[in-house]
Amino acid sequence: FFFQAEDGIRDYKVTGVQTCALPILGKMWTFENPPLAYLEKEYGFKPDQKWLDTLRLSTLRLGEPTNPWCSASFVSPKGLILTNHHCVRDQITAIQQDRDWLRVGFAARMLEEEVRLPGITVHQLVATEDVTAGMQADIAPSDDADVVAIKRQSNRERVQQQQDLAHPGYLNQIVPLFHGAVFQVYRYRIFADLRLVMAVGLQTARFGGDLDNFTFPRWSADFAFLRAYENEEPADTSANYLRWRATGVAEGEPVFVSGNPGSTNRAMTVAQLECQRDVEYPVQLGELAESIRIVQPFTDRNEALLATVLKWQNSLKAIRGTLDGLQSAPRMAQKDRKSTRLNSSHLVISYAV
């Protein structure tokens, strides 16, 4: 979950609630542990529980039932969902047949014209529960890593079974936080009947092409609207959805963005990052570049191949950017200094993570 605030020279991004700032970088929070005192001190804003619950329940993750890949949100009382066009590009390609919706766009004029998108779902985080005690049961400080792994797996299976029995009909996901210091169950309500309401044409969605990808500002309109249905009717989301605001953001006003974050590599050791830099990422870049070279000549005749190449180009640029960072001597030296300080602090953890 992301939360971004901009005021003056500072630019914050908050995950779960995450903030990235100058000079404050990389703070990340989850909804069950919001930094209320920090927000009040930094912004003069202290959200109450109703505000946090509304934001959490309006926020969605989108993708396959067990493999979500994008952020989304409810934006109307009747199940309307806003997400990125590229998040549903493959699904549009799969259902369009000969109608070329990927290139020219699609818009339903009435509910009856909305088109079912098979295979994807949205997940709404309805509750969290601390299960650290259950996940750490019977694990002793003297246990070696192999014993810890066996006990942890047994605990996970038991906790998962307990959660699924107590909360049937929900996706109960065990989430390790702080590298195993805390375990939460995130309980999701699944909306499995999604229908396409509106999608812009591909040229609008990726205006500027690959050259503009991962740049700011970018002037593409990369969005699509879906709708969640239940029992063949638009889902009732009147209790929690994000409202439209007609006016823009005022100078110095914090902006909060909630979403489904990806992972980072900040916990990796210097040796692991060097392996990524010297072995893993160069191999991946070579494979992607060669795949794009082979397939791209056929994309004019096959939109499924076009969607695949666009994904590969996105991955190519993302990995190339990461590799550029790993090849930066000052950045790697900074990481090495942090690792040295950590190793010299004689930090003792009473259980394996």
Coordinates of C-alpha atoms in Angstrom, one line a residue:
F1 CA 0.0 0.0 0.0
F2 CA 1.4 3.4 -1.0
F3 CA 1.0 6.8 0.5
Q4 CA 2.7 9.8 -1.1
A5 CA 2.9 13.3 0.3
E6 CA 4.4 16.3 -1.4
D7 CA 5.1 19.6 0.4
G8 CA 7.8 22.1 -0.6
I9 CA 11.0 20.4 -1.7
R10 CA 10.1 17.0 -0.2
D11 CA 8.5 14.1 -2.0
Y12 CA 7.2 11.3 0.1
K13 CA 5.9 7.9 -0.8
V14 CA 4.4 5.7 1.8
T15 CA 3.8 1.9 1.5
G16 CA 1.2 0.2 3.4
V17 CA 1.8 3.4 4.2
Q18 CA 5.4 4.1 2.7
T19 CA 7.3 7.5 2.7
C20 CA 10.2 8.4 0.5
A21 CA 11.5 11.8 1.3
L22 CA 14.4 14.2 0.9
P23 CA 16.2 13.8 3.2
I24 CA 14.0 11.1 4.7
L25 CA 14.0 8.0 2.5
G26 CA 12.4 4.6 2.5
K27 CA 10.0 4.6 5.5
M28 CA 7.3 2.0 5.0
W29 CA 4.2 1.3 7.2
T30 CA 1.3 -1.0 7.0
F31 CA -2.3 -0.2 7.9
E32 CA -2.3 -2.1 11.1
N33 CA 0.6 0.0 12.4
P34 CA 0.2 3.6 11.1
P35 CA 2.7 6.2 12.3
L36 CA 0.1 8.5 13.7
A37 CA 2.5 10.6 15.8
Y38 CA 4.9 11.0 12.9
L39 CA 2.1 12.1 10.5
E40 CA 0.8 14.6 13.1
K41 CA 4.2 16.0 13.7
E42 CA 5.3 16.1 10.0
Y43 CA 2.0 17.2 8.4
G44 CA -0.3 18.4 11.2
F45 CA -2.6 15.6 10.1
K46 CA -3.7 12.7 12.4
P47 CA -6.0 10.3 10.5
D48 CA -8.7 8.6 12.6
Q49 CA -9.6 5.0 12.4
K50 CA -12.5 5.7 10.1
W51 CA -10.2 7.5 7.6
L52 CA -7.7 4.6 7.6
D53 CA -10.4 2.0 7.3
T54 CA -12.0 3.8 4.4
L55 CA -8.7 4.1 2.6
R56 CA -7.8 0.4 3.2
L57 CA -11.2 -0.9 2.1
S58 CA -11.2 1.3 -1.0
T59 CA -7.8 0.0 -2.0
L60 CA -7.5 -3.2 -4.0
R61 CA -4.9 -5.5 -5.4
L62 CA -5.6 -6.9 -8.9
G63 CA -4.5 -10.0 -10.7
E64 CA -5.0 -13.8 -10.6
P65 CA -6.6 -15.3 -7.5
T66 CA -3.2 -16.2 -5.9
N67 CA -1.0 -13.9 -8.0
P68 CA -2.0 -10.3 -7.8
W69 CA 0.2 -7.9 -9.8
C70 CA -1.3 -4.4 -9.7
S71 CA -3.0 -1.8 -7.6
A72 CA -6.6 -0.7 -8.1
S73 CA -9.3 1.1 -6.1
F74 CA -13.1 1.3 -5.9
V75 CA -14.2 4.7 -7.1
S76 CA -18.0 4.6 -7.1
P77 CA -20.7 3.1 -4.9
K78 CA -21.5 0.5 -7.5
G79 CA -18.3 -1.4 -7.8
L80 CA -16.5 0.8 -10.4
I81 CA -12.7 0.1 -10.3
L82 CA -9.9 2.3 -11.5
T83 CA -6.6 0.7 -12.4
N84 CA -3.8 1.0 -15.0
H85 CA -4.4 0.1 -18.6
H86 CA -1.2 -2.0 -18.7
C87 CA -2.5 -4.1 -15.8
V88 CA -5.4 -5.4 -17.9
R89 CA -3.8 -5.2 -21.3
D90 CA -3.5 -9.0 -21.7
Q91 CA -7.1 -9.5 -20.6
I92 CA -8.3 -7.0 -23.2
T93 CA -6.3 -8.8 -25.9
A94 CA -7.8 -12.1 -24.8
I95 CA -11.4 -11.0 -25.1
Q96 CA -11.4 -8.6 -28.0
Q97 CA -11.5 -11.2 -30.8
D98 CA -11.5 -9.2 -34.1
R99 CA -12.6 -5.9 -32.5
D100 CA -9.2 -4.4 -31.9
W101 CA -10.0 -2.9 -28.5
L102 CA -6.3 -2.9 -27.5
R103 CA -5.5 -0.3 -30.2
V104 CA -8.7 1.7 -30.5
G105 CA -10.1 1.5 -27.0
F106 CA -13.4 0.3 -25.5
A107 CA -16.2 2.1 -23.7
A108 CA -19.5 0.5 -22.5
R109 CA -22.4 2.9 -22.8
M110 CA -24.6 0.9 -20.3
L111 CA -24.2 -1.9 -17.8
E112 CA -25.3 -4.5 -20.3
E113 CA -22.4 -3.7 -22.6
E114 CA -19.7 -4.3 -19.9
V115 CA -17.6 -7.3 -20.9
R116 CA -16.5 -10.1 -18.5
L117 CA -12.8 -10.4 -17.9
P118 CA -12.2 -14.1 -17.1
G119 CA -9.2 -15.1 -14.9
I120 CA -8.6 -12.0 -12.9
T121 CA -9.9 -10.8 -9.5
V122 CA -9.5 -8.0 -7.1
H123 CA -8.7 -8.5 -3.4
Q124 CA -10.0 -6.2 -0.7
L125 CA -8.1 -6.2 2.6
V126 CA -10.9 -6.6 5.2
A127 CA -8.9 -7.5 8.3
T128 CA -5.5 -8.1 9.7
E129 CA -4.5 -10.3 12.6
D130 CA -1.2 -10.7 14.5
V131 CA -0.2 -14.4 14.4
T132 CA 3.4 -14.0 15.5
A133 CA 2.9 -16.2 18.6
G134 CA 1.5 -19.1 16.6
M135 CA 4.2 -18.8 13.9
Q136 CA 7.0 -18.8 16.6
A137 CA 5.6 -21.6 18.7
D138 CA 8.2 -24.1 20.0
I139 CA 11.1 -22.3 18.2
A140 CA 14.0 -22.0 20.7
P141 CA 17.0 -19.7 20.5
S142 CA 19.2 -22.7 20.4
D143 CA 17.5 -24.3 17.3
D144 CA 19.7 -24.3 14.2
A145 CA 18.4 -23.0 10.9
D146 CA 17.2 -26.4 9.6
V147 CA 15.2 -27.1 12.8
V148 CA 13.7 -23.6 12.7
A149 CA 12.7 -24.1 9.1
I150 CA 10.9 -27.4 9.9
K151 CA 9.1 -25.9 12.9
R152 CA 8.2 -22.8 11.1
Q153 CA 6.6 -24.7 8.2
S154 CA 4.6 -26.9 10.7
N155 CA 3.5 -23.7 12.5
R156 CA 2.5 -22.1 9.1
E157 CA 0.4 -25.1 8.1
R158 CA -1.4 -25.1 11.5
V159 CA -2.0 -21.3 11.5
Q160 CA -3.2 -21.4 7.9
Q161 CA -5.6 -24.2 8.7
Q162 CA -7.0 -22.4 11.8
Q163 CA -7.5 -19.2 9.8
D164 CA -9.2 -21.0 6.9
L165 CA -11.6 -22.8 9.3
A166 CA -12.4 -19.7 11.2
H167 CA -12.8 -17.5 8.2
P168 CA -14.1 -19.5 5.2
G169 CA -14.7 -17.8 2.0
Y170 CA -11.8 -15.4 2.4
L171 CA -8.2 -15.5 1.2
N172 CA -6.2 -15.7 4.5
Q173 CA -2.6 -14.8 3.6
I174 CA 0.2 -15.2 6.2
V175 CA 2.5 -12.2 5.7
P176 CA 6.0 -12.1 7.3
L177 CA 7.1 -8.5 8.3
F178 CA 10.5 -7.3 9.5
H179 CA 12.1 -10.5 8.2
G180 CA 10.1 -12.7 10.5
A181 CA 10.0 -10.6 13.6
V182 CA 6.2 -10.2 13.1
F183 CA 3.7 -12.3 11.3
Q184 CA 0.3 -11.0 10.2
V185 CA -2.7 -12.6 8.5
Y186 CA -4.1 -10.4 5.8
R187 CA -7.7 -11.4 5.2
Y188 CA -8.9 -10.6 1.7
R189 CA -12.4 -10.5 0.3
I190 CA -12.2 -11.7 -3.3
F191 CA -14.3 -10.2 -6.2
A192 CA -14.0 -12.8 -9.0
D193 CA -16.5 -11.3 -11.5
L194 CA -14.8 -8.3 -13.1
R195 CA -16.0 -6.7 -16.3
L196 CA -14.4 -4.1 -18.6
V197 CA -16.1 -0.8 -18.5
M198 CA -13.7 1.5 -20.4
A199 CA -10.1 1.3 -21.7
V200 CA -8.2 3.9 -23.7
G201 CA -6.5 3.0 -26.9
L202 CA -2.9 1.7 -26.7
Q203 CA -1.3 4.8 -28.1
T204 CA -3.0 7.0 -25.4
A205 CA -2.2 4.5 -22.6
R206 CA 1.5 4.4 -23.5
F207 CA 2.0 7.8 -25.1
G208 CA 5.7 8.4 -25.5
G209 CA 6.4 4.7 -25.9
D210 CA 9.3 2.9 -24.2
L211 CA 11.4 6.0 -24.3
D212 CA 9.1 7.7 -21.8
N213 CA 8.7 4.6 -19.6
F214 CA 9.8 5.1 -16.0
T215 CA 10.3 8.8 -16.5
F216 CA 8.6 11.7 -14.7
P217 CA 6.6 13.6 -15.7
R218 CA 5.0 11.2 -18.2
W219 CA 2.1 12.4 -20.2
S220 CA 0.3 9.1 -21.0
A221 CA -3.2 8.3 -19.8
D222 CA -2.5 4.8 -18.6
F223 CA -5.8 3.9 -17.1
A224 CA -8.8 1.6 -17.4
F225 CA -12.1 1.2 -15.6
L226 CA -13.5 -2.2 -14.5
R227 CA -16.6 -3.1 -12.4
A228 CA -16.9 -5.7 -9.8
Y229 CA -20.1 -7.8 -9.9
E230 CA -21.8 -10.1 -7.4
N231 CA -24.7 -12.3 -8.2
E232 CA -24.9 -10.7 -11.7
E233 CA -25.3 -7.2 -10.2
P234 CA -22.8 -4.4 -9.7
A235 CA -21.2 -4.9 -6.3
D236 CA -22.4 -2.6 -3.5
T237 CA -19.4 -0.6 -2.5
S238 CA -21.2 2.4 -1.2
A239 CA -19.7 2.0 2.3
N240 CA -16.1 2.5 1.1
Y241 CA -14.8 4.0 -2.1
L242 CA -12.6 6.9 -3.1
R243 CA -14.5 10.1 -4.1
W244 CA -13.6 12.2 -7.1
R245 CA -12.3 15.7 -6.3
A246 CA -13.0 18.5 -8.8
T247 CA -10.3 20.8 -7.5
G248 CA -6.5 20.3 -7.7
V249 CA -4.1 19.9 -4.9
A250 CA -3.0 23.1 -3.1
E251 CA 0.6 24.0 -2.4
G252 CA 1.8 22.2 0.7
E253 CA -1.1 19.9 0.9
P254 CA -0.2 16.2 1.6
V255 CA -1.4 13.6 -1.0
F256 CA -1.9 10.1 0.2
V257 CA -1.7 7.2 -2.3
S258 CA -2.6 3.7 -1.2
G259 CA -1.7 0.6 -3.2
N260 CA -0.2 -2.9 -3.5
P261 CA 3.6 -2.5 -3.4
G262 CA 6.3 -4.6 -4.9
S263 CA 9.3 -5.8 -2.9
T264 CA 12.8 -4.3 -2.5
N265 CA 16.3 -5.7 -2.1
R266 CA 17.4 -3.5 0.7
A267 CA 17.9 -6.5 3.0
M268 CA 20.3 -8.2 0.7
T269 CA 24.0 -8.5 1.5
V270 CA 26.7 -6.9 -0.5
A271 CA 27.7 -10.4 -1.9
Q272 CA 24.1 -11.0 -3.0
L273 CA 23.9 -7.7 -4.8
E274 CA 27.2 -8.3 -6.4
C275 CA 25.9 -11.7 -7.7
Q276 CA 22.8 -9.9 -9.1
R277 CA 25.1 -7.3 -10.7
D278 CA 27.6 -9.7 -12.2
V279 CA 25.5 -12.7 -13.0
E280 CA 21.8 -12.6 -12.6
Y281 CA 20.8 -9.3 -14.2
P282 CA 23.2 -9.5 -17.2
V283 CA 21.8 -12.9 -18.1
Q284 CA 18.2 -11.7 -17.7
L285 CA 18.9 -8.6 -19.9
G286 CA 20.4 -10.8 -22.6
E287 CA 17.5 -13.1 -22.6
L288 CA 14.9 -10.3 -22.8
A289 CA 16.8 -8.4 -25.5
E290 CA 17.0 -11.5 -27.6
S291 CA 13.4 -12.4 -27.1
I292 CA 12.3 -8.9 -28.1
R293 CA 14.5 -9.1 -31.2
I294 CA 13.0 -12.4 -32.3
V295 CA 9.3 -11.6 -31.6
Q296 CA 9.0 -7.9 -32.4
P297 CA 8.8 -8.3 -36.2
F298 CA 5.5 -10.2 -35.8
T299 CA 3.7 -7.8 -33.4
D300 CA 2.0 -5.9 -36.2
R301 CA 0.1 -9.0 -37.1
N302 CA -0.6 -10.4 -33.6
E303 CA -1.7 -8.2 -30.7
A304 CA -1.1 -10.9 -28.1
L305 CA 2.5 -10.8 -29.2
L306 CA 2.5 -7.0 -29.0
A307 CA 1.3 -7.2 -25.4
T308 CA 4.0 -9.7 -24.6
V309 CA 6.7 -7.5 -26.1
L310 CA 5.5 -4.5 -24.2
K311 CA 5.8 -6.4 -21.0
W312 CA 9.3 -7.6 -21.9
Q313 CA 10.3 -4.0 -22.7
N314 CA 9.0 -2.9 -19.4
S315 CA 11.0 -5.6 -17.6
L316 CA 14.1 -4.8 -19.7
K317 CA 14.0 -1.1 -18.7
A318 CA 13.3 -1.9 -15.0
I319 CA 16.2 -4.4 -14.8
R320 CA 18.5 -2.1 -16.7
G321 CA 17.8 0.7 -14.2
T322 CA 18.4 -1.6 -11.3
L323 CA 21.7 -2.8 -12.8
D324 CA 22.8 0.8 -13.4
G325 CA 22.3 1.4 -9.6
L326 CA 24.3 -1.8 -8.8
Q327 CA 27.1 -0.7 -11.1
S328 CA 27.4 2.7 -9.2
A329 CA 30.5 2.6 -7.1
P330 CA 29.3 5.2 -4.6
R331 CA 26.0 3.3 -4.1
M332 CA 27.7 0.0 -3.5
A333 CA 30.2 1.7 -1.2
Q334 CA 27.3 3.1 0.8
K335 CA 25.8 -0.4 1.1
D336 CA 29.1 -1.8 2.2
R337 CA 29.5 0.8 4.9
K338 CA 26.0 0.0 6.2
S339 CA 26.7 -3.7 6.2
T340 CA 30.0 -3.1 8.1
R341 CA 28.1 -1.0 10.7
L342 CA 25.5 -3.7 11.1
N343 CA 28.1 -6.5 11.5
S344 CA 30.0 -4.4 14.0
S345 CA 26.9 -3.7 16.1
H346 CA 26.9 -7.4 17.4
L347 CA 23.1 -7.5 16.9
V348 CA 21.7 -10.7 18.4
I349 CA 18.3 -12.1 17.3
S350 CA 16.8 -14.7 19.5
Y351 CA 15.3 -16.7 16.7
A352 CA 16.2 -17.5 13.1
V353 CA 14.5 -15.5 10.4

